[in-house]
Every structure is written in structure tokens, then in C-alpha cells.
mmCIF file of C-alpha atoms in Angstrom:
data_model
loop_
_atom_site.group_PDB
_atom_site.id
_atom_site.type_symbol
_atom_site.label_atom_id
_atom_site.label_comp_id
_atom_site.label_asym_id
_atom_site.label_seq_id
_atom_site.Cartn_x
_atom_site.Cartn_y
_atom_site.Cartn_z
ATOM 1 C CA UNK L 1 -33.868 -5.917 2.386
ATOM 2 C CA UNK L 2 -31.295 -6.303 4.605
ATOM 3 C CA UNK L 3 -29.377 -3.229 6.414
ATOM 4 C CA UNK L 4 -25.393 -4.544 5.789
ATOM 5 C CA UNK L 5 -24.136 -1.580 7.206
ATOM 6 C CA UNK L 6 -22.205 -2.902 10.302
ATOM 7 C CA UNK L 7 -21.028 -5.802 8.469
ATOM 8 C CA UNK L 8 -17.572 -6.539 7.221
ATOM 9 C CA UNK L 9 -16.338 -8.197 4.414
ATOM 10 C CA UNK L 10 -15.575 -11.938 5.936
ATOM 11 C CA UNK L 11 -19.358 -11.649 6.767
ATOM 12 C CA UNK L 12 -20.709 -10.368 3.799
ATOM 13 C CA UNK L 13 -18.899 -12.911 1.541
ATOM 14 C CA UNK L 14 -17.860 -15.538 4.046
ATOM 15 C CA UNK L 15 -16.149 -18.483 2.896
ATOM 16 C CA UNK L 16 -17.976 -20.344 -0.382
ATOM 17 C CA UNK L 17 -15.687 -23.360 -0.078
ATOM 18 C CA UNK L 18 -13.492 -25.615 -1.136
ATOM 19 C CA UNK L 19 -12.778 -24.359 -4.448
ATOM 20 C CA UNK L 20 -12.188 -20.419 -3.104
ATOM 21 C CA UNK L 21 -8.901 -19.444 -3.082
ATOM 22 C CA UNK L 22 -8.134 -17.641 -0.050
ATOM 23 C CA UNK L 23 -5.637 -15.186 -1.820
ATOM 24 C CA UNK L 24 -7.191 -14.989 -4.956
ATOM 25 C CA UNK L 25 -3.655 -12.711 -6.839
ATOM 26 C CA UNK L 26 -0.801 -10.509 -6.725
ATOM 27 C CA UNK L 27 -0.883 -7.423 -7.910
ATOM 28 C CA UNK L 28 2.149 -5.137 -8.664
ATOM 29 C CA UNK L 29 2.737 -0.849 -9.469
ATOM 30 C CA UNK L 30 6.253 0.132 -10.975
ATOM 31 C CA UNK L 31 4.650 3.089 -11.468
ATOM 32 C CA UNK L 32 4.484 4.951 -7.819
ATOM 33 C CA UNK L 33 6.544 7.251 -6.158
ATOM 34 C CA UNK L 34 6.999 7.588 -2.230
ATOM 35 C CA UNK L 35 7.147 11.401 -0.691
ATOM 36 C CA UNK L 36 8.654 11.668 2.674
ATOM 37 C CA UNK L 37 7.986 15.178 3.671
ATOM 38 C CA UNK L 38 10.473 15.420 6.696
ATOM 39 C CA UNK L 39 10.377 17.754 10.173
ATOM 40 C CA UNK L 40 6.463 19.233 9.837
ATOM 41 C CA UNK L 41 5.089 20.067 13.141
ATOM 42 C CA UNK L 42 3.571 17.057 15.155
ATOM 43 C CA UNK L 43 0.247 19.112 15.994
ATOM 44 C CA UNK L 44 -3.591 18.721 14.911
ATOM 45 C CA UNK L 45 -3.926 19.337 11.326
ATOM 46 C CA UNK L 46 -0.753 19.230 10.224
ATOM 47 C CA UNK L 47 -1.276 15.757 7.775
ATOM 48 C CA UNK L 48 -4.523 17.383 6.878
ATOM 49 C CA UNK L 49 -2.964 20.660 6.031
ATOM 50 C CA UNK L 50 -0.638 18.760 3.703
ATOM 51 C CA UNK L 51 -3.046 16.620 2.428
ATOM 52 C CA UNK L 52 -5.390 19.410 1.144
ATOM 53 C CA UNK L 53 -2.707 20.635 -0.693
ATOM 54 C CA UNK L 54 -2.211 17.874 -2.477
ATOM 55 C CA UNK L 55 -6.157 17.844 -3.277
ATOM 56 C CA UNK L 56 -6.348 20.757 -4.538
ATOM 57 C CA UNK L 57 -3.597 19.914 -7.268
ATOM 58 C CA UNK L 58 -6.029 16.595 -7.994
ATOM 59 C CA UNK L 59 -2.786 14.186 -7.151
ATOM 60 C CA UNK L 60 -4.160 10.948 -5.985
ATOM 61 C CA UNK L 61 -2.558 9.255 -2.489
ATOM 62 C CA UNK L 62 -2.165 6.470 -2.144
ATOM 63 C CA UNK L 63 -0.049 4.657 0.985
ATOM 64 C CA UNK L 64 -0.060 7.060 4.137
ATOM 65 C CA UNK L 65 2.583 6.041 7.388
ATOM 66 C CA UNK L 66 3.618 9.428 9.450
ATOM 67 C CA UNK L 67 6.374 8.416 12.645
ATOM 68 C CA UNK L 68 6.606 11.055 15.214
ATOM 69 C CA UNK L 69 9.841 11.934 16.853
ATOM 70 C CA UNK L 70 10.828 12.873 20.077
ATOM 71 C CA UNK L 71 11.473 16.549 19.365
ATOM 72 C CA UNK L 72 7.855 17.731 18.590
ATOM 73 C CA UNK L 73 8.581 16.847 15.090
ATOM 74 C CA UNK L 74 7.080 13.825 12.338
ATOM 75 C CA UNK L 75 8.195 12.764 9.100
ATOM 76 C CA UNK L 76 4.769 12.049 6.419
ATOM 77 C CA UNK L 77 5.672 9.385 3.918
ATOM 78 C CA UNK L 78 2.810 9.022 1.124
ATOM 79 C CA UNK L 79 2.657 7.311 -2.959
ATOM 80 C CA UNK L 80 2.044 8.895 -5.450
ATOM 81 C CA UNK L 81 1.393 8.180 -9.636
ATOM 82 C CA UNK L 82 4.904 8.871 -10.807
ATOM 83 C CA UNK L 83 3.947 10.923 -13.116
ATOM 84 C CA UNK L 84 2.938 13.353 -10.667
ATOM 85 C CA UNK L 85 6.054 13.912 -8.937
ATOM 86 C CA UNK L 86 7.321 16.933 -10.435
ATOM 87 C CA UNK L 87 3.817 18.296 -9.901
ATOM 88 C CA UNK L 88 3.980 17.252 -5.682
ATOM 89 C CA UNK L 89 7.638 18.516 -6.147
ATOM 90 C CA UNK L 90 6.824 21.677 -7.250
ATOM 91 C CA UNK L 91 4.063 22.143 -4.541
ATOM 92 C CA UNK L 92 5.971 21.213 -1.491
ATOM 93 C CA UNK L 93 8.719 23.756 -2.119
ATOM 94 C CA UNK L 94 6.214 26.612 -2.835
ATOM 95 C CA UNK L 95 4.155 25.904 0.266
ATOM 96 C CA UNK L 96 7.321 25.145 2.710
ATOM 97 C CA UNK L 97 6.197 28.709 4.859
ATOM 98 C CA UNK L 98 3.039 27.745 4.916
ATOM 99 C CA UNK L 99 3.707 24.209 5.740
ATOM 100 C CA UNK L 100 6.326 24.390 8.053
ATOM 101 C CA UNK L 101 8.296 21.561 7.116
ATOM 102 C CA UNK L 102 12.364 21.063 7.092
ATOM 103 C CA UNK L 103 12.951 19.547 4.357
ATOM 104 C CA UNK L 104 11.076 16.772 1.702
ATOM 105 C CA UNK L 105 12.449 14.368 -0.898
ATOM 106 C CA UNK L 106 10.702 11.777 -3.899
ATOM 107 C CA UNK L 107 11.764 8.979 -4.264
ATOM 108 C CA UNK L 108 11.369 6.907 -8.010
ATOM 109 C CA UNK L 109 12.490 3.962 -7.260
ATOM 110 C CA UNK L 110 9.695 1.960 -5.524
ATOM 111 C CA UNK L 111 7.300 -0.605 -6.545
ATOM 112 C CA UNK L 112 4.206 -1.496 -4.956
ATOM 113 C CA UNK L 113 3.126 -5.432 -4.746
ATOM 114 C CA UNK L 114 -0.050 -6.728 -2.847
ATOM 115 C CA UNK L 115 -1.791 -9.843 -2.236
ATOM 116 C CA UNK L 116 -5.431 -10.064 -2.434
ATOM 117 C CA UNK L 117 -8.193 -12.511 -1.319
ATOM 118 C CA UNK L 118 -11.465 -12.192 0.365
ATOM 119 C CA UNK L 119 -10.140 -15.403 2.703
ATOM 120 C CA UNK L 120 -8.058 -13.013 4.486
ATOM 121 C CA UNK L 121 -10.856 -11.881 6.629
ATOM 122 C CA UNK L 122 -11.109 -15.420 8.196
ATOM 123 C CA UNK L 123 -7.648 -16.999 7.963
ATOM 124 C CA UNK L 124 -5.362 -16.045 9.876
ATOM 125 C CA UNK L 125 -1.155 -16.382 8.877
ATOM 126 C CA UNK L 126 -1.151 -14.656 6.346
ATOM 127 C CA UNK L 127 0.415 -11.782 6.564
ATOM 128 C CA UNK L 128 3.316 -13.694 8.176
ATOM 129 C CA UNK L 129 3.568 -15.281 5.241
ATOM 130 C CA UNK L 130 3.424 -12.051 3.185
ATOM 131 C CA UNK L 131 6.130 -11.314 4.527
ATOM 132 C CA UNK L 132 8.019 -14.042 5.829
ATOM 133 C CA UNK L 133 8.474 -14.713 1.979
ATOM 134 C CA UNK L 134 9.748 -10.929 1.473
ATOM 135 C CA UNK L 135 12.327 -11.396 4.004
ATOM 136 C CA UNK L 136 13.431 -15.373 2.738
ATOM 137 C CA UNK L 137 14.495 -13.195 -0.922
ATOM 138 C CA UNK L 138 16.244 -10.096 1.331
ATOM 139 C CA UNK L 139 13.121 -7.814 0.418
ATOM 140 C CA UNK L 140 13.244 -4.557 2.814
ATOM 141 C CA UNK L 141 9.908 -3.664 2.710
ATOM 142 C CA UNK L 142 9.783 0.232 3.058
ATOM 143 C CA UNK L 143 5.932 0.981 3.867
ATOM 144 C CA UNK L 144 3.209 -1.457 4.307
ATOM 145 C CA UNK L 145 -1.087 -0.960 3.632
ATOM 146 C CA UNK L 146 -3.441 -3.250 4.789
ATOM 147 C CA UNK L 147 -7.376 -3.594 3.957
ATOM 148 C CA UNK L 148 -9.879 -6.519 5.135
ATOM 149 C CA UNK L 149 -8.906 -8.392 1.432
ATOM 150 C CA UNK L 150 -5.178 -6.854 0.611
ATOM 151 C CA UNK L 151 -1.998 -6.494 1.765
ATOM 152 C CA UNK L 152 0.416 -4.277 0.056
ATOM 153 C CA UNK L 153 4.015 -3.297 0.338
ATOM 154 C CA UNK L 154 6.277 -0.633 -1.166
ATOM 155 C CA UNK L 155 9.328 -1.882 -1.478
ATOM 156 C CA UNK L 156 12.856 -1.419 -3.825
ATOM 157 C CA UNK L 157 11.607 -1.026 -7.665
ATOM 158 C CA UNK L 158 14.802 -3.620 -8.100
ATOM 159 C CA UNK L 159 13.798 -5.736 -5.877
ATOM 160 C CA UNK L 160 10.181 -5.291 -7.269
ATOM 161 C CA UNK L 161 10.063 -8.816 -8.976
ATOM 162 C CA UNK L 162 11.107 -11.013 -6.984
ATOM 163 C CA UNK L 163 8.609 -10.042 -4.274
ATOM 164 C CA UNK L 164 5.968 -11.097 -6.907
ATOM 165 C CA UNK L 165 7.948 -14.440 -7.553
ATOM 166 C CA UNK L 166 7.732 -15.220 -4.073
ATOM 167 C CA UNK L 167 4.540 -14.575 -2.997
ATOM 168 C CA UNK L 168 3.826 -16.487 -5.679
ATOM 169 C CA UNK L 169 5.224 -18.613 -4.828
ATOM 170 C CA UNK L 170 4.317 -18.570 -0.970
ATOM 171 C CA UNK L 171 0.659 -18.539 -1.701
ATOM 172 C CA UNK L 172 0.433 -21.122 -3.908
ATOM 173 C CA UNK L 173 0.352 -19.525 -6.671
ATOM 174 C CA UNK L 174 3.067 -21.029 -9.087
ATOM 175 C CA UNK L 175 2.464 -21.335 -13.165
ATOM 176 C CA UNK L 176 3.023 -24.399 -12.617
ATOM 177 C CA UNK L 177 0.898 -25.378 -10.083
ATOM 178 C CA UNK L 178 -2.510 -23.435 -10.052
ATOM 179 C CA UNK L 179 -3.827 -20.742 -11.996
ATOM 180 C CA UNK L 180 -4.178 -17.530 -10.085
ATOM 181 C CA UNK L 181 -8.074 -16.961 -9.550
ATOM 182 C CA UNK L 182 -9.379 -12.617 -9.646
ATOM 183 C CA UNK L 183 -12.820 -12.584 -9.629
ATOM 184 C CA UNK L 184 -13.569 -9.236 -11.823
ATOM 185 C CA UNK L 185 -16.347 -6.932 -10.289
ATOM 186 C CA UNK L 186 -17.615 -9.554 -7.892
ATOM 187 C CA UNK L 187 -16.143 -9.191 -5.270
ATOM 188 C CA UNK L 188 -14.465 -11.889 -4.463
#
């Protein structure tokens, strides 16, 4: 049995031929909220303290972005299930003295759209197509997350359906062209 520890998904699942879609589907989620904790001291361990507090509550965190400022502080933004927003607000309020942030806000009017496909590792230009398709529709990207097989963007909830349609078209997954192929559970 070979050791696959150092192999990437692109190595483990090479291009499987002409019939294998580079992008196999577009997914979306309208149930998330965006939390931004502002004015956190920009020092080692601060993000760890914020996310440890959320982990103690059992809150799942998805996308995370930290932006530092020249003032020695940072803003940490992350997405959570919208159903957890009230608990996260209460926890952040209770922990303000411990965490030392200036303010926070919770925005429930966001949605996540993503394209997935094994071909992303071995084909260039897919991210450019993703963001150009959203730009062409006037959709502002609030946050970005990527992996070897996924590009995801947080967008205003009012534009989520337009984003899904734009990405279906950009990757040739329109219902009148080809059907999206998603291989459930196989890693393809």
C-alpha cells in the first residue's frame, strides 16, 4: 500500500479524460451570517482566543479573514450558521473585556456561492472566470475562501441567486447546455 501523505488532490485524482468536468457544480448557502470583530489587538494569540470562545459554544466557523491596520489593531471577519447569531452576539458581548475588541457586528444578509471540481488543481484561469462572472453581474464579493477543489465567495444575499446563475453560465453548467455532474461521496 502506498503512502499518499505528500500527494495533493490533483495527484490523487488526475484528469480522468474528456468526459470528466473541470467544474462539476455550483453550490450556494443562504443561511450564514457574517460576523466582524473590530479593533482586536494585533498580537499573537488574539484570533485563537476569539475562536476558542466560539468553539467552547460549539459554533462552527466557516470562512475567516483577518485584516490588520497600521494602528496595531485588526478586524477579524468570519461566517457562522445564521441560527447561531444570537449566541455568538451574546458570547462576544460577554467576552469584550477579555478579548479587548472595540466593536462587532453581525450581518445576516449574506450568502455563499461556490464552484467545486477536481479539475481546479490542474487547470488555470478558473478563479479568473469565477470573479469575472460575478463582476459582470455587478456582484460585490465580501469574502473569499479557496481549497484545491473549491472557490467560494460571500456575496450580498440579495445577489445570491444572480451569482449562482452567473457561475452556472460561466462554467457551461446551464440547464439548456449540459447537466452538472456531481459524484457524491467518491471525491470526484
